[in-house]
mmCIF file of the C-alpha atoms, coordinates in Angstrom:
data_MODEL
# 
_entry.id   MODEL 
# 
loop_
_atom_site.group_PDB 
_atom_site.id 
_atom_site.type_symbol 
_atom_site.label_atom_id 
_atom_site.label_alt_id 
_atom_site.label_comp_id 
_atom_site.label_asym_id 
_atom_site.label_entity_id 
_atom_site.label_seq_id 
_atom_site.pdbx_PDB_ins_code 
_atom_site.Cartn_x 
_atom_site.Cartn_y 
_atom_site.Cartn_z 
_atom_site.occupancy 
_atom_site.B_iso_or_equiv 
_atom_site.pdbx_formal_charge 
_atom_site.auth_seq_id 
_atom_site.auth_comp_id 
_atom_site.auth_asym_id 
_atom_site.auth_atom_id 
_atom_site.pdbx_PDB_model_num 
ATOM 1   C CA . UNK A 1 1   ? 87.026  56.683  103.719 1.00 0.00 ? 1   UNK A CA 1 
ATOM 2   C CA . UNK A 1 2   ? 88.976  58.139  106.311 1.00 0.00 ? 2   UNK A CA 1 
ATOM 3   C CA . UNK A 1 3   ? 89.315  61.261  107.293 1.00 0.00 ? 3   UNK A CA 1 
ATOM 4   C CA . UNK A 1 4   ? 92.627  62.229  105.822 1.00 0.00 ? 4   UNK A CA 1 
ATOM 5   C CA . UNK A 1 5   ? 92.158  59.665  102.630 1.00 0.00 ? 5   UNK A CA 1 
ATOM 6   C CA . UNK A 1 6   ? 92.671  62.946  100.446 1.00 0.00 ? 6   UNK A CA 1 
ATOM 7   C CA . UNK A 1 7   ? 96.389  63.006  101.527 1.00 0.00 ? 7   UNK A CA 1 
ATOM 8   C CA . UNK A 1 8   ? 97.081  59.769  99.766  1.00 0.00 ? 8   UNK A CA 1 
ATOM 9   C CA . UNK A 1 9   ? 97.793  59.905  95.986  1.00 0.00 ? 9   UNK A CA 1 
ATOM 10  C CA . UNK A 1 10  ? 94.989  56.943  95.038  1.00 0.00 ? 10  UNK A CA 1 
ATOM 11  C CA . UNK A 1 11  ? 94.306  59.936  92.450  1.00 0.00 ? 11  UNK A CA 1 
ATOM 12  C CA . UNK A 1 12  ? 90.752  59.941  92.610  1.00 0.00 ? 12  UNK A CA 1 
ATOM 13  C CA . UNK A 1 13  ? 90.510  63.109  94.960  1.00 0.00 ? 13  UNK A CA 1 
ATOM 14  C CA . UNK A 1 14  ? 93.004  65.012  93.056  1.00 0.00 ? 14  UNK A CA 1 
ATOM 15  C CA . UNK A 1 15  ? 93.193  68.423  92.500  1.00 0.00 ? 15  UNK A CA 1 
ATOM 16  C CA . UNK A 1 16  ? 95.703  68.205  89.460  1.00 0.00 ? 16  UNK A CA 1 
ATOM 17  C CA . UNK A 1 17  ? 94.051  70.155  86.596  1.00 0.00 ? 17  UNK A CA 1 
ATOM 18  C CA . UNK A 1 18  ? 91.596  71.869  88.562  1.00 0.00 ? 18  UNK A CA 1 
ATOM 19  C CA . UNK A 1 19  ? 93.487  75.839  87.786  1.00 0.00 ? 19  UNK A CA 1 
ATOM 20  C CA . UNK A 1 20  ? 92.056  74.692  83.761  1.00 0.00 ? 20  UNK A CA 1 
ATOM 21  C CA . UNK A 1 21  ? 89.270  76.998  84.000  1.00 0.00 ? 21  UNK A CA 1 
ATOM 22  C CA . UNK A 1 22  ? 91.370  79.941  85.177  1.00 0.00 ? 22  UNK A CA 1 
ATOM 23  C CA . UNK A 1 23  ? 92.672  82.202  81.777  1.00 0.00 ? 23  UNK A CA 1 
ATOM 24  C CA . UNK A 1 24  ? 95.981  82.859  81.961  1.00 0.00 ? 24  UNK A CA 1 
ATOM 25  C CA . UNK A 1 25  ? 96.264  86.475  82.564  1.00 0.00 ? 25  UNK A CA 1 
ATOM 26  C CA . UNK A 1 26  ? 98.714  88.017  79.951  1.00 0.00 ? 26  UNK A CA 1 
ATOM 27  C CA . UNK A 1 27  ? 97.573  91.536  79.866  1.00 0.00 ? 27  UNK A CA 1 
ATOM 28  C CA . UNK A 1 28  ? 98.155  93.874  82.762  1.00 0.00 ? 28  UNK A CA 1 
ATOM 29  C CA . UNK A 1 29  ? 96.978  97.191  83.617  1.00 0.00 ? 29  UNK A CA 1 
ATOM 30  C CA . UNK A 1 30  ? 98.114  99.324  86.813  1.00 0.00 ? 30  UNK A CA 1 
ATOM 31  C CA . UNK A 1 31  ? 96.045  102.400 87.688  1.00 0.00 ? 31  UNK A CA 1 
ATOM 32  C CA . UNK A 1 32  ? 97.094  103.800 90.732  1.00 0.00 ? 32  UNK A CA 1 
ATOM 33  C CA . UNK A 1 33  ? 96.046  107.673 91.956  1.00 0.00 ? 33  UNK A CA 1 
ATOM 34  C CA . UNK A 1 34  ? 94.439  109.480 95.033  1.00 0.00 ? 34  UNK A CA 1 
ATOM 35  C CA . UNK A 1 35  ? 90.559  108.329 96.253  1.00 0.00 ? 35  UNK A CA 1 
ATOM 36  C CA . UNK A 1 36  ? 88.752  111.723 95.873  1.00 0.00 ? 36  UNK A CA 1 
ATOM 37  C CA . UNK A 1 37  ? 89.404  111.925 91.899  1.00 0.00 ? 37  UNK A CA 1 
ATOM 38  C CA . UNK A 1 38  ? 86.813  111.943 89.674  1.00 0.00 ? 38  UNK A CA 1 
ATOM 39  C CA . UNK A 1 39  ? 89.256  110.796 86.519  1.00 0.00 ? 39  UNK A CA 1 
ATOM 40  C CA . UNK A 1 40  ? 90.722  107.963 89.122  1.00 0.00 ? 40  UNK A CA 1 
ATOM 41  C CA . UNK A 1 41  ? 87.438  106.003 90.066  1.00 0.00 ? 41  UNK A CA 1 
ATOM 42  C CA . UNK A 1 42  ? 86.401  106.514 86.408  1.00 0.00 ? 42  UNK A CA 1 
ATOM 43  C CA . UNK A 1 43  ? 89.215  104.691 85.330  1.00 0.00 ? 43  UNK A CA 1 
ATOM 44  C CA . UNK A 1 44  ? 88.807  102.161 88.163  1.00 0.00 ? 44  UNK A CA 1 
ATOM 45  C CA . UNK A 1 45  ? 85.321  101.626 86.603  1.00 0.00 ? 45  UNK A CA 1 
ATOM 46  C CA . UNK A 1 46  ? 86.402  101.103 83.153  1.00 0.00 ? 46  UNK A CA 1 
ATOM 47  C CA . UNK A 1 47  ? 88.886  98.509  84.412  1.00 0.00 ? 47  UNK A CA 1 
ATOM 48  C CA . UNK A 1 48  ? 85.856  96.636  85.776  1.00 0.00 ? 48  UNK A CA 1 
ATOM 49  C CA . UNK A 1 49  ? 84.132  96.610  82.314  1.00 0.00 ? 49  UNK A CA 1 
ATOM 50  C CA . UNK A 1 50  ? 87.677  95.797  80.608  1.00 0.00 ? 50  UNK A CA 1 
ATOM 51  C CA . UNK A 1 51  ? 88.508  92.701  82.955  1.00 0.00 ? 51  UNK A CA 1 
ATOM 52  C CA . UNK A 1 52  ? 84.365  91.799  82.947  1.00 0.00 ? 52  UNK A CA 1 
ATOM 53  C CA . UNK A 1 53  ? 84.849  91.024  79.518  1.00 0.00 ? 53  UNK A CA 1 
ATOM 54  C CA . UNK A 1 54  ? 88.337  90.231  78.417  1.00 0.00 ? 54  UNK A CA 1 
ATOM 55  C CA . UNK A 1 55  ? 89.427  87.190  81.498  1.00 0.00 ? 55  UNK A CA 1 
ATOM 56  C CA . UNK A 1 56  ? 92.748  87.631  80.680  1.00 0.00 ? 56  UNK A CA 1 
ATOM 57  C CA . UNK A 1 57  ? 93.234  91.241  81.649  1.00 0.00 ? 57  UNK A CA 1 
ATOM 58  C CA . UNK A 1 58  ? 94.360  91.754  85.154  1.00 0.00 ? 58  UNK A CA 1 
ATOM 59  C CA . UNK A 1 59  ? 93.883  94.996  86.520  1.00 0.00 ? 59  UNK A CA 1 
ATOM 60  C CA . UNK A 1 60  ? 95.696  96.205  89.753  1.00 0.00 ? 60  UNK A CA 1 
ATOM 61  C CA . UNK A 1 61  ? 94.688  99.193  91.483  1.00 0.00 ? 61  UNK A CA 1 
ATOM 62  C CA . UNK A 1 62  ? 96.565  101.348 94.189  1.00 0.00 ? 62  UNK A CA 1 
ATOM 63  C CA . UNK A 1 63  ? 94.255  103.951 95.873  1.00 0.00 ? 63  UNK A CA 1 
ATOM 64  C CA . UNK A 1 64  ? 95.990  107.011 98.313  1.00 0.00 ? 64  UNK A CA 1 
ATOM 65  C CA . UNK A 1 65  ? 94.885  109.614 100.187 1.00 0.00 ? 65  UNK A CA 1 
ATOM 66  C CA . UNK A 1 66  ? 95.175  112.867 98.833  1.00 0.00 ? 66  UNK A CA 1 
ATOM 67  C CA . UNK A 1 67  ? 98.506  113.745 101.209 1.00 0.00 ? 67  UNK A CA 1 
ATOM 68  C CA . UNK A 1 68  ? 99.947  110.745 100.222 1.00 0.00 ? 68  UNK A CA 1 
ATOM 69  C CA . UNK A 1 69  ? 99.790  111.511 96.334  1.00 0.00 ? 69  UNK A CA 1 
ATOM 70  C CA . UNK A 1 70  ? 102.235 114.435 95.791  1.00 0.00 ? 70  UNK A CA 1 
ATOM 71  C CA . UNK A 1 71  ? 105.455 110.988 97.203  1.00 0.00 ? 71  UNK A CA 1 
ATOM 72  C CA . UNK A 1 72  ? 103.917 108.606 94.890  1.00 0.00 ? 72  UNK A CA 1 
ATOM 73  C CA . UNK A 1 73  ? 103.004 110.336 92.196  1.00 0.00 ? 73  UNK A CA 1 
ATOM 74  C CA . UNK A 1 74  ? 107.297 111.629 92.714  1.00 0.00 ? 74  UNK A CA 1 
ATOM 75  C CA . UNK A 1 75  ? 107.838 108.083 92.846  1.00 0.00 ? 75  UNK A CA 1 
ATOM 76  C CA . UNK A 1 76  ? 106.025 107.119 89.494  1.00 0.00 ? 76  UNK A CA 1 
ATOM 77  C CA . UNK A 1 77  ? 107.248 109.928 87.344  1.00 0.00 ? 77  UNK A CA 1 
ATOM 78  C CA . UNK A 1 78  ? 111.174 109.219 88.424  1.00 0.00 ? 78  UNK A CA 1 
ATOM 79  C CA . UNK A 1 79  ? 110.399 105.578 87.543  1.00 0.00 ? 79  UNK A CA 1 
ATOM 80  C CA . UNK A 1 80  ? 108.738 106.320 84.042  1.00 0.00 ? 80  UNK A CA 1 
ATOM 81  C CA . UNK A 1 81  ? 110.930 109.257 83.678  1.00 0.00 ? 81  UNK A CA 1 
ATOM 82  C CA . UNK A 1 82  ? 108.086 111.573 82.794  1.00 0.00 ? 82  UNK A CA 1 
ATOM 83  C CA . UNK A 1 83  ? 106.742 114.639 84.405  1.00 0.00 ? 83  UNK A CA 1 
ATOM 84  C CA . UNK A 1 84  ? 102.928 113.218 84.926  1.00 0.00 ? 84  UNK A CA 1 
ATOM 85  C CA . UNK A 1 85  ? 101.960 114.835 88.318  1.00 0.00 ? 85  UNK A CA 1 
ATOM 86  C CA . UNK A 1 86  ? 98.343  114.192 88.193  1.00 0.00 ? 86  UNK A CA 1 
ATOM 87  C CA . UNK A 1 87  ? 95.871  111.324 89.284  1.00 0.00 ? 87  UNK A CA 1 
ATOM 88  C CA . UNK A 1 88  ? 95.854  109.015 88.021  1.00 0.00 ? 88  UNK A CA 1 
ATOM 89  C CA . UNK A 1 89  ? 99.037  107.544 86.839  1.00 0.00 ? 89  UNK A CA 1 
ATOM 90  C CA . UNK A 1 90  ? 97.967  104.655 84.606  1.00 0.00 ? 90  UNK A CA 1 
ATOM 91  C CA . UNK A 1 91  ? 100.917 102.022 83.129  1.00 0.00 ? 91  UNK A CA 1 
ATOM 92  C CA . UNK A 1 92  ? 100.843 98.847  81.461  1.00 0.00 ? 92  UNK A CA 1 
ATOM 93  C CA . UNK A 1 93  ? 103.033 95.419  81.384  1.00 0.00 ? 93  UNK A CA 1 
ATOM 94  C CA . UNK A 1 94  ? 103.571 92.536  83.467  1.00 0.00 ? 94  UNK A CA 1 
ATOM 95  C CA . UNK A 1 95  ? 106.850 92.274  84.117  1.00 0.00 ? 95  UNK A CA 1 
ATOM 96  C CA . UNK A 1 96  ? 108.707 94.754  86.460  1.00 0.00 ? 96  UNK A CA 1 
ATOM 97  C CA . UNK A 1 97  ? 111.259 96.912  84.804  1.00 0.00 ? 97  UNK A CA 1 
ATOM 98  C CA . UNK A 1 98  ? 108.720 96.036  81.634  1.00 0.00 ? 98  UNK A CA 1 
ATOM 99  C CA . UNK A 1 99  ? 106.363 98.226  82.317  1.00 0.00 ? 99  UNK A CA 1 
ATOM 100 C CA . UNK A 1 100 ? 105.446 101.367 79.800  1.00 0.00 ? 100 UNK A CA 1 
ATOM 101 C CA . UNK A 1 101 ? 103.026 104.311 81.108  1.00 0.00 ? 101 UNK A CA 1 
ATOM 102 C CA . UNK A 1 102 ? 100.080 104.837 79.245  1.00 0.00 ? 102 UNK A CA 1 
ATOM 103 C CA . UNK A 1 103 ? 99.420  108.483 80.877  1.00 0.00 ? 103 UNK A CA 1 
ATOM 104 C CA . UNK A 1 104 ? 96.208  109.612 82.730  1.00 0.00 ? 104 UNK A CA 1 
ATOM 105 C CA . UNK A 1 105 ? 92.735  108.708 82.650  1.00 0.00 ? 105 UNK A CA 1 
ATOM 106 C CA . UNK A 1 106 ? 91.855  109.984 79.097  1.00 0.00 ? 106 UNK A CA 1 
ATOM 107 C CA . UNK A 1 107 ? 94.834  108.534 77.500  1.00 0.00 ? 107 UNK A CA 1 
ATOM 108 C CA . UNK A 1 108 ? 93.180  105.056 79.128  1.00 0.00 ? 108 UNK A CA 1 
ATOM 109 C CA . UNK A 1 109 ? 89.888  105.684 78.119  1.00 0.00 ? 109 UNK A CA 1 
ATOM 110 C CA . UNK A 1 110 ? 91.155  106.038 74.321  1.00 0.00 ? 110 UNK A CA 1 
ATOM 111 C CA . UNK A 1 111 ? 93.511  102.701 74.408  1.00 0.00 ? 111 UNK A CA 1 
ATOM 112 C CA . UNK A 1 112 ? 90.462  101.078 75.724  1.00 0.00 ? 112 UNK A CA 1 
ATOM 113 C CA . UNK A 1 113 ? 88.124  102.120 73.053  1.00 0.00 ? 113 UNK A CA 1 
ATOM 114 C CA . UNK A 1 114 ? 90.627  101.423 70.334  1.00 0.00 ? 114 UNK A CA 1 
ATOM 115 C CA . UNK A 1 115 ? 91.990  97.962  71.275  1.00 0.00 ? 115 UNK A CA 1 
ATOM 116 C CA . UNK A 1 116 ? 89.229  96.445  72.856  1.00 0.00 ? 116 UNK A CA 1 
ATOM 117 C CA . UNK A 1 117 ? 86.150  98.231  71.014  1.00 0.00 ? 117 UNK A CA 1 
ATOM 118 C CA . UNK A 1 118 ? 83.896  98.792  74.455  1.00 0.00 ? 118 UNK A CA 1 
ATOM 119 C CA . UNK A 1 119 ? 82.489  102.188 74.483  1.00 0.00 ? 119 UNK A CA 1 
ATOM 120 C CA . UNK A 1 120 ? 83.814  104.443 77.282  1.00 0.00 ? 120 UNK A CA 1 
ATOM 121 C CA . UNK A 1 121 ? 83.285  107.976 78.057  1.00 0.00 ? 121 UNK A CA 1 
ATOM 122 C CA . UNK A 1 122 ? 86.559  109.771 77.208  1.00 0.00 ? 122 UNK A CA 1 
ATOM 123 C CA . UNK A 1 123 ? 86.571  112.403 79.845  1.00 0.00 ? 123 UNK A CA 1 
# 
């Protein structure tokens, strides 16, 4: 077998099929907020336990500093059309222009512990 034998399509080195044991992700959670709160790496943490056991929940986190909050957080709430200033700022969907804010890190907690039945600490 030479050394670039898996270029050729004989088919026996293919890769076709091999994405199978991937789940489709078709629930999607954003969380983004500021590093130092308390209510933003809780919510990061119950994201871990949500995508540990539900494969098809993708989860993506933004993480500022502090300074950088007050533009983003601006940013968010003319987006969502709400007037949410604190961390963090928690949305779901997975399309763009899709999206729908769920609220702040309580308001997560509680979808969580309704629709997916894990226990989570609510505050």
């Amino acid at each position: 077998m030479g050394l670039f034998s898996w270029f050729e399509g004989s088919g026996e080195n293919s890769v076709e099929g091999l994405d199978k044991g991937i789940p489709q992700k078709t629930e999607c959670y954003h969380i983004e907020g500021f590093l130092t709160c308390s209510y933003f790496s809780n919510a990061v943490r119950v994201a871990d336990l949500l995508t540990a056991k539900h494969p098809n929940i993708k989860v993506d986190v933004s993480a500022y500093i502090k300074q950088q909050w007050a533009e983003r957080s601006e940013e968010l709430q003319k987006e969502f059309n709400v007037t949410q200033k604190t961390s963090p700022f928690i949305y779901e969907g997975c399309e763009a222009g899709k999206q729908k804010r769920i609220g702040g890190y309580t308001d997560f907690a509680k979808k969580v512990k309704d629709t997916y039945k894990l226990n989570v600490p609510l505050d």
